[in-house]
Short mmCIF file of C-alpha atoms in Angstrom, two decimals:
data_model
loop_
_atom_site.label_atom_id
_atom_site.label_comp_id
_atom_site.label_asym_id
_atom_site.label_seq_id
_atom_site.Cartn_x
_atom_site.Cartn_y
_atom_site.Cartn_z
CA MET A 1 -114.62 47.44 -63.42
CA LYS A 2 -111.22 45.99 -62.60
CA ASN A 3 -108.78 45.87 -65.50
CA TYR A 4 -107.43 42.33 -65.86
CA ILE A 5 -104.07 41.94 -67.54
CA SER A 6 -102.47 38.71 -68.75
CA ILE A 7 -98.88 38.17 -69.83
CA ILE A 8 -98.86 37.58 -73.59
CA LEU A 9 -95.94 36.08 -75.51
CA ILE A 10 -96.06 36.31 -79.30
CA ALA A 11 -93.46 34.77 -81.63
CA LEU A 12 -93.04 36.84 -84.79
CA ILE A 13 -90.45 34.68 -86.49
CA SER A 14 -91.13 34.88 -90.21
CA ILE A 15 -90.62 38.51 -91.22
CA ASN A 16 -90.14 39.97 -94.69
CA ALA A 17 -90.64 43.35 -96.32
CA PHE A 18 -94.38 42.81 -96.77
CA ALA A 19 -95.71 40.83 -93.80
CA GLN A 20 -95.19 39.59 -90.27
CA THR A 21 -96.40 36.02 -89.85
CA ILE A 22 -97.47 34.93 -86.38
CA GLU A 23 -96.19 31.40 -85.83
CA TRP A 24 -97.79 31.09 -82.38
CA GLU A 25 -99.00 33.16 -79.44
CA ARG A 26 -99.78 32.41 -75.82
CA ASN A 27 -101.23 34.25 -72.87
CA TYR A 28 -100.52 33.38 -69.27
CA GLY A 29 -102.20 34.50 -66.08
CA GLY A 30 -105.05 34.22 -63.62
CA SER A 31 -108.13 36.20 -62.66
CA GLU A 32 -106.19 39.20 -61.29
CA ASP A 33 -103.47 41.42 -62.72
CA GLU A 34 -100.23 40.11 -64.23
CA GLN A 35 -97.58 42.54 -65.49
CA PHE A 36 -94.75 41.40 -67.74
CA SER A 37 -91.24 42.90 -67.54
CA SER A 38 -88.51 40.55 -68.82
CA LEU A 39 -87.97 37.78 -71.39
CA GLN A 40 -84.97 35.70 -72.44
CA GLN A 41 -84.55 32.68 -74.69
CA THR A 42 -83.02 29.85 -72.68
CA THR A 43 -80.24 27.49 -73.72
CA ASP A 44 -82.75 24.68 -74.43
CA GLY A 45 -84.57 26.86 -76.98
CA GLY A 46 -87.47 27.71 -74.66
CA TYR A 47 -88.16 30.96 -72.86
CA ILE A 48 -88.06 32.37 -69.35
CA LEU A 49 -90.59 35.11 -68.55
CA GLY A 50 -90.52 37.36 -65.53
CA GLY A 51 -93.03 39.80 -64.15
CA SER A 52 -95.49 40.17 -61.31
CA SER A 53 -98.81 38.58 -60.43
CA GLU A 54 -101.70 39.21 -58.08
CA SER A 55 -103.45 35.93 -58.99
CA SER A 56 -103.50 32.54 -57.30
CA ASN A 57 -105.46 30.65 -59.94
CA GLY A 58 -105.39 29.92 -63.66
CA ASP A 59 -101.74 29.47 -64.62
CA VAL A 60 -100.54 30.94 -61.30
CA GLY A 61 -99.88 28.33 -58.65
CA GLY A 62 -100.01 30.57 -55.61
CA ASN A 63 -99.70 34.03 -54.11
CA ASN A 64 -98.03 35.23 -50.92
CA GLY A 65 -99.90 38.52 -50.72
CA LYS A 66 -100.66 41.47 -53.00
CA ARG A 67 -98.17 41.32 -55.91
CA ASP A 68 -95.53 38.54 -56.19
CA TYR A 69 -92.61 37.90 -58.51
CA TRP A 70 -93.91 35.46 -61.14
CA LEU A 71 -91.51 33.32 -63.17
CA VAL A 72 -92.73 31.21 -66.10
CA LYS A 73 -90.62 28.70 -68.05
CA THR A 74 -91.93 27.61 -71.45
CA ASP A 75 -90.76 25.32 -74.22
CA ALA A 76 -89.88 26.56 -77.70
CA VAL A 77 -93.54 26.95 -78.71
CA GLY A 78 -94.75 28.62 -75.53
CA ASN A 79 -96.15 25.68 -73.57
CA ILE A 80 -95.66 26.16 -69.82
CA GLU A 81 -93.10 23.72 -68.39
CA TRP A 82 -93.23 25.20 -64.89
CA GLU A 83 -94.06 28.41 -63.05
CA ARG A 84 -93.12 29.78 -59.65
CA ASN A 85 -94.12 32.77 -57.54
CA TYR A 86 -91.92 34.39 -54.89
CA GLY A 87 -92.67 37.16 -52.43
CA GLY A 88 -94.16 38.28 -49.18
CA SER A 89 -97.33 39.92 -47.92
CA GLU A 90 -96.61 43.25 -49.65
CA ASP A 91 -95.85 44.16 -53.29
CA ASP A 92 -92.89 42.53 -55.08
CA TRP A 93 -92.03 43.32 -58.72
CA ILE A 94 -89.49 41.66 -61.06
CA GLY A 95 -87.47 44.10 -63.16
CA SER A 96 -85.13 41.68 -64.95
CA VAL A 97 -84.50 37.94 -65.30
CA GLN A 98 -81.39 36.22 -66.66
CA GLN A 99 -80.43 32.58 -67.07
CA THR A 100 -77.20 31.94 -65.18
CA ALA A 101 -74.14 29.96 -66.19
CA ASP A 102 -75.21 27.03 -63.96
CA GLY A 103 -78.55 26.74 -65.80
CA GLY A 104 -80.54 28.44 -63.05
CA TYR A 105 -81.97 31.95 -62.99
CA ILE A 106 -81.26 35.26 -61.29
CA LEU A 107 -84.22 37.57 -60.67
CA GLY A 108 -83.76 41.25 -59.94
CA GLY A 109 -86.52 43.55 -58.81
CA SER A 110 -87.99 45.44 -55.90
CA SER A 111 -89.87 44.48 -52.76
CA LYS A 112 -91.92 46.10 -50.03
CA SER A 113 -92.14 42.82 -48.09
CA SER A 114 -90.17 41.51 -45.10
CA ASP A 115 -91.84 38.11 -44.71
CA GLY A 116 -92.68 35.04 -46.76
CA ASP A 117 -89.78 34.45 -49.13
CA VAL A 118 -88.30 37.88 -48.36
CA GLY A 119 -85.72 37.74 -45.59
CA GLY A 120 -85.77 41.42 -44.65
CA ASN A 121 -86.39 45.01 -45.65
CA TYR A 122 -84.43 48.16 -44.84
CA GLY A 123 -87.16 50.69 -45.52
CA LYS A 124 -89.95 51.43 -47.95
CA ILE A 125 -88.78 49.53 -51.05
CA ASP A 126 -85.56 47.48 -51.43
CA TYR A 127 -83.72 45.82 -54.28
CA TRP A 128 -84.70 42.14 -53.93
CA ILE A 129 -82.61 39.45 -55.67
CA VAL A 130 -83.69 35.81 -55.98
CA LYS A 131 -81.42 33.00 -57.23
CA THR A 132 -83.12 29.78 -58.36
CA ASP A 133 -82.01 26.47 -59.77
CA ALA A 134 -82.94 25.29 -63.28
CA SER A 135 -86.41 24.23 -62.08
CA GLY A 136 -87.20 27.51 -60.32
CA ASN A 137 -86.53 26.30 -56.78
CA LEU A 138 -85.29 29.13 -54.59
CA GLU A 139 -81.58 28.74 -53.70
CA TRP A 140 -81.03 32.10 -51.98
CA GLU A 141 -82.48 35.59 -51.73
CA LYS A 142 -81.09 38.92 -50.57
CA ASN A 143 -82.40 42.44 -50.14
CA TYR A 144 -80.32 45.62 -50.50
CA GLY A 145 -81.13 49.23 -49.83
CA GLY A 146 -81.74 51.96 -47.32
CA SER A 147 -84.62 53.57 -45.46
CA GLU A 148 -86.22 55.08 -48.59
CA GLU A 149 -87.14 53.63 -52.00
CA ASP A 150 -84.62 51.58 -54.01
CA TRP A 151 -85.78 50.21 -57.37
CA CYS A 152 -83.78 47.43 -59.11
CA ILE A 153 -84.40 47.55 -62.87
CA SER A 154 -81.61 45.43 -64.38
CA ILE A 155 -79.41 42.47 -63.42
CA LEU A 156 -76.51 40.93 -65.36
CA GLN A 157 -74.18 38.02 -64.71
CA THR A 158 -70.59 39.14 -65.22
CA PRO A 159 -67.84 36.96 -66.78
CA ASP A 160 -66.48 36.11 -63.30
CA GLY A 161 -69.82 34.43 -62.46
CA GLU A 162 -70.90 37.22 -60.13
CA PHE A 163 -73.73 39.71 -60.65
CA ILE A 164 -74.21 43.42 -61.24
CA LEU A 165 -77.45 45.16 -60.20
CA GLY A 166 -78.61 48.49 -61.57
CA GLY A 167 -81.46 50.77 -60.59
CA THR A 168 -82.56 53.97 -58.88
CA THR A 169 -82.18 54.93 -55.22
CA ILE A 170 -83.67 57.64 -53.03
CA SER A 171 -81.85 56.36 -49.91
CA SER A 172 -78.66 57.68 -48.34
CA ASP A 173 -78.19 55.09 -45.59
CA GLY A 174 -78.14 51.32 -45.11
CA ASP A 175 -76.21 49.78 -48.00
CA ILE A 176 -75.90 53.17 -49.77
CA GLU A 177 -72.79 55.03 -48.63
CA ASN A 178 -73.18 58.25 -50.61
CA HIS A 179 -76.02 60.17 -52.17
CA ASN A 180 -75.79 62.98 -54.70
CA GLY A 181 -79.32 64.26 -55.24
CA LEU A 182 -82.97 63.40 -54.84
CA THR A 183 -82.67 60.21 -56.94
CA ASP A 184 -79.44 58.54 -58.08
CA PHE A 185 -78.43 55.65 -60.28
CA TRP A 186 -77.29 52.84 -57.94
CA LEU A 187 -74.93 50.07 -59.09
CA VAL A 188 -74.23 47.05 -56.83
CA LYS A 189 -71.78 44.20 -57.46
CA ILE A 190 -72.56 40.96 -55.58
CA ASP A 191 -70.80 37.60 -55.44
CA THR A 192 -72.33 34.22 -56.32
CA ASN A 193 -73.96 34.01 -52.86
CA GLY A 194 -75.39 37.53 -52.94
CA ASN A 195 -72.82 39.24 -50.72
CA ILE A 196 -72.04 42.85 -51.68
CA LYS A 197 -68.56 43.28 -53.23
CA TRP A 198 -68.97 47.01 -53.90
CA GLU A 199 -71.66 49.60 -54.55
CA LYS A 200 -71.61 52.97 -56.31
CA ASN A 201 -74.18 55.69 -56.85
CA TYR A 202 -74.16 58.43 -59.47
CA GLY A 203 -76.20 61.59 -59.83
CA TYR A 204 -76.52 65.35 -59.67
CA GLY A 205 -80.20 66.07 -58.99
CA ILE A 206 -83.02 63.83 -60.21
CA GLU A 207 -81.92 60.83 -62.31
CA TRP A 208 -83.95 57.69 -63.12
CA PHE A 209 -82.16 54.53 -64.25
CA ASN A 210 -83.58 52.61 -67.24
CA PHE A 211 -80.91 50.40 -68.80
CA MET A 212 -77.47 48.84 -68.34
CA LYS A 213 -75.00 46.87 -70.47
CA GLN A 214 -71.53 45.49 -69.82
CA THR A 215 -69.07 46.95 -72.32
CA THR A 216 -66.33 45.22 -74.27
CA ASP A 217 -63.65 46.66 -71.93
CA GLY A 218 -65.30 44.99 -68.90
CA GLY A 219 -66.92 48.16 -67.62
CA PHE A 220 -70.56 49.22 -67.71
CA ILE A 221 -72.70 51.73 -69.56
CA LEU A 222 -75.71 52.98 -67.60
CA GLY A 223 -78.52 55.03 -69.06
CA GLY A 224 -81.70 56.75 -68.07
CA ALA A 225 -83.32 60.14 -67.79
CA GLY A 226 -82.56 63.08 -65.56
CA ASP A 227 -80.70 66.26 -64.88
CA GLY A 228 -77.09 65.20 -65.52
CA ALA A 229 -74.23 67.64 -65.11
CA SER A 230 -75.56 70.23 -67.60
CA ASN A 231 -79.25 69.75 -68.24
CA ASN A 232 -80.74 71.19 -71.44
CA GLY A 233 -84.35 71.38 -70.26
CA TYR A 234 -86.59 68.91 -68.47
CA ASP A 235 -85.37 65.30 -68.57
CA ASP A 236 -82.33 64.57 -70.74
CA TYR A 237 -80.84 61.28 -71.81
CA TRP A 238 -78.14 60.68 -69.17
CA ILE A 239 -75.30 58.20 -69.69
CA VAL A 240 -72.68 57.03 -67.18
CA LYS A 241 -69.66 54.97 -68.30
CA THR A 242 -67.80 53.08 -65.56
CA ASP A 243 -64.84 50.75 -65.35
CA ALA A 244 -65.18 47.13 -64.14
CA SER A 245 -65.15 48.28 -60.49
CA GLY A 246 -67.90 50.85 -60.97
CA ASN A 247 -65.61 53.89 -60.96
CA ARG A 248 -67.05 56.63 -63.17
CA GLU A 249 -64.98 57.23 -66.32
CA TRP A 250 -67.30 59.80 -67.89
CA ASP A 251 -70.92 60.88 -67.99
CA ARG A 252 -72.91 62.89 -70.54
CA ASN A 253 -76.40 64.24 -70.94
CA TYR A 254 -78.14 64.80 -74.28
CA GLY A 255 -81.39 66.54 -75.13
CA GLY A 256 -83.23 69.77 -75.64
CA LYS A 257 -85.70 71.98 -73.77
CA GLY A 258 -88.44 69.34 -73.87
CA ILE A 259 -88.59 65.87 -72.34
CA ASP A 260 -85.98 63.35 -73.54
CA GLN A 261 -86.13 59.87 -71.99
CA LEU A 262 -83.69 57.06 -72.81
CA THR A 263 -85.00 53.49 -73.16
CA VAL A 264 -82.15 51.36 -74.56
CA ILE A 265 -78.39 51.36 -75.22
CA GLU A 266 -76.31 49.06 -77.40
CA GLN A 267 -72.56 49.09 -77.93
CA THR A 268 -71.64 49.28 -81.62
CA ILE A 269 -68.83 47.43 -83.40
CA ASP A 270 -66.69 50.59 -83.49
CA GLY A 271 -66.71 50.74 -79.66
CA GLY A 272 -69.22 53.58 -79.47
CA PHE A 273 -72.87 53.41 -78.50
CA ILE A 274 -76.32 53.77 -80.03
CA LEU A 275 -79.02 55.27 -77.78
CA GLY A 276 -82.76 54.99 -78.34
CA GLY A 277 -85.69 56.63 -76.60
CA LYS A 278 -88.25 59.38 -76.98
CA SER A 279 -87.99 63.15 -77.26
CA SER A 280 -90.35 66.13 -77.32
CA SER A 281 -87.47 68.56 -78.01
CA SER A 282 -86.47 70.31 -81.24
CA ASN A 283 -83.42 72.29 -80.15
CA ALA A 284 -79.97 71.90 -78.54
CA ASP A 285 -78.88 68.32 -79.31
CA VAL A 286 -82.20 67.42 -81.00
CA GLY A 287 -82.40 68.47 -84.66
CA GLU A 288 -86.17 68.53 -85.13
CA ASN A 289 -89.50 67.16 -83.93
CA TYR A 290 -92.60 66.06 -85.88
CA GLY A 291 -95.18 66.10 -83.09
CA PHE A 292 -95.05 65.64 -79.34
CA TYR A 293 -92.89 62.56 -78.66
CA ASP A 294 -90.69 61.25 -81.50
CA TYR A 295 -88.32 58.32 -81.56
CA TRP A 296 -84.91 59.93 -80.97
CA ILE A 297 -81.79 57.97 -81.94
CA LEU A 298 -78.32 59.14 -81.01
CA LYS A 299 -74.94 57.72 -82.05
CA ILE A 300 -71.99 58.57 -79.80
CA ASP A 301 -68.33 57.58 -79.84
CA LEU A 302 -66.57 55.62 -77.10
CA VAL A 303 -66.14 58.72 -74.90
CA GLY A 304 -69.64 60.09 -75.41
CA ASN A 305 -69.19 62.64 -78.22
CA ILE A 306 -72.21 62.90 -80.54
CA GLU A 307 -71.52 61.54 -84.04
CA TRP A 308 -75.08 61.92 -85.34
CA GLU A 309 -78.70 62.07 -84.18
CA LYS A 310 -82.04 61.45 -85.90
CA ASN A 311 -85.69 61.72 -84.93
CA TYR A 312 -88.52 59.67 -86.43
CA GLY A 313 -92.27 60.01 -86.06
CA GLY A 314 -95.46 61.78 -86.98
CA SER A 315 -97.75 64.45 -85.56
CA GLY A 316 -98.78 62.28 -82.56
CA ASP A 317 -96.74 60.50 -79.90
#
């Protein structure tokens, strides 16, 4: 039996030490699969949701083939104001959505298509970026990549109004000038019309990109899982700090002999960083482990030195 998935948005606004009170909840979708990936509150107090859809009914107005980008704009209590799908005859997945300074939206993800809304494709899977106006109408789209697989996970608008794209690449041709291992982090800076300003890739062996933030000095902190320069076991947390032009300032890996996979990074008020993810290790950088996967939290200073680490969990995952 086919597994049908709807996008569900739940507002848990009233929270105290004893209870979480649901103020409202909504689900959105059609008769096929919808997969959610990104959410942001918009300047009007509503929400913009991004993901992918295989449906062409229910809440979904159309489908170009297989899986499309699906963008849903709601009001402050989750009522749909409008929705749009974008894509071609193959699979297209949104990784990240951000409202832009002009009130529109920038969508970053990956595409196998080269038709429909997708202007081209360099190989198996490309980064595919879509810029819309405030009502979701497509203003421009661009694809970036090489002859192999290139997965865009994160997109940010920078203070100059341009955009930074982050993800993982297997390619070593096309838009990718250098390649360091089997899979690299790939960072691309584009202007307001989608033209590439610069691109950089980072890696040693096998690295998978998960998260990116712009730092207070104008540079970027990139994080994911992989080998890094001095791997402790299987996957480690791997962090790359760059300047505003994508030049690497430092990189560090953290972990033990098990599997350590980074999910999120935040810069702290002291200029350092807090890293969160999961770990099955109990040695090297990881103090202990309660079961298989624990939450593993790591505090580092502004040049990547460990200040403290903690794990949290039980006997399961």
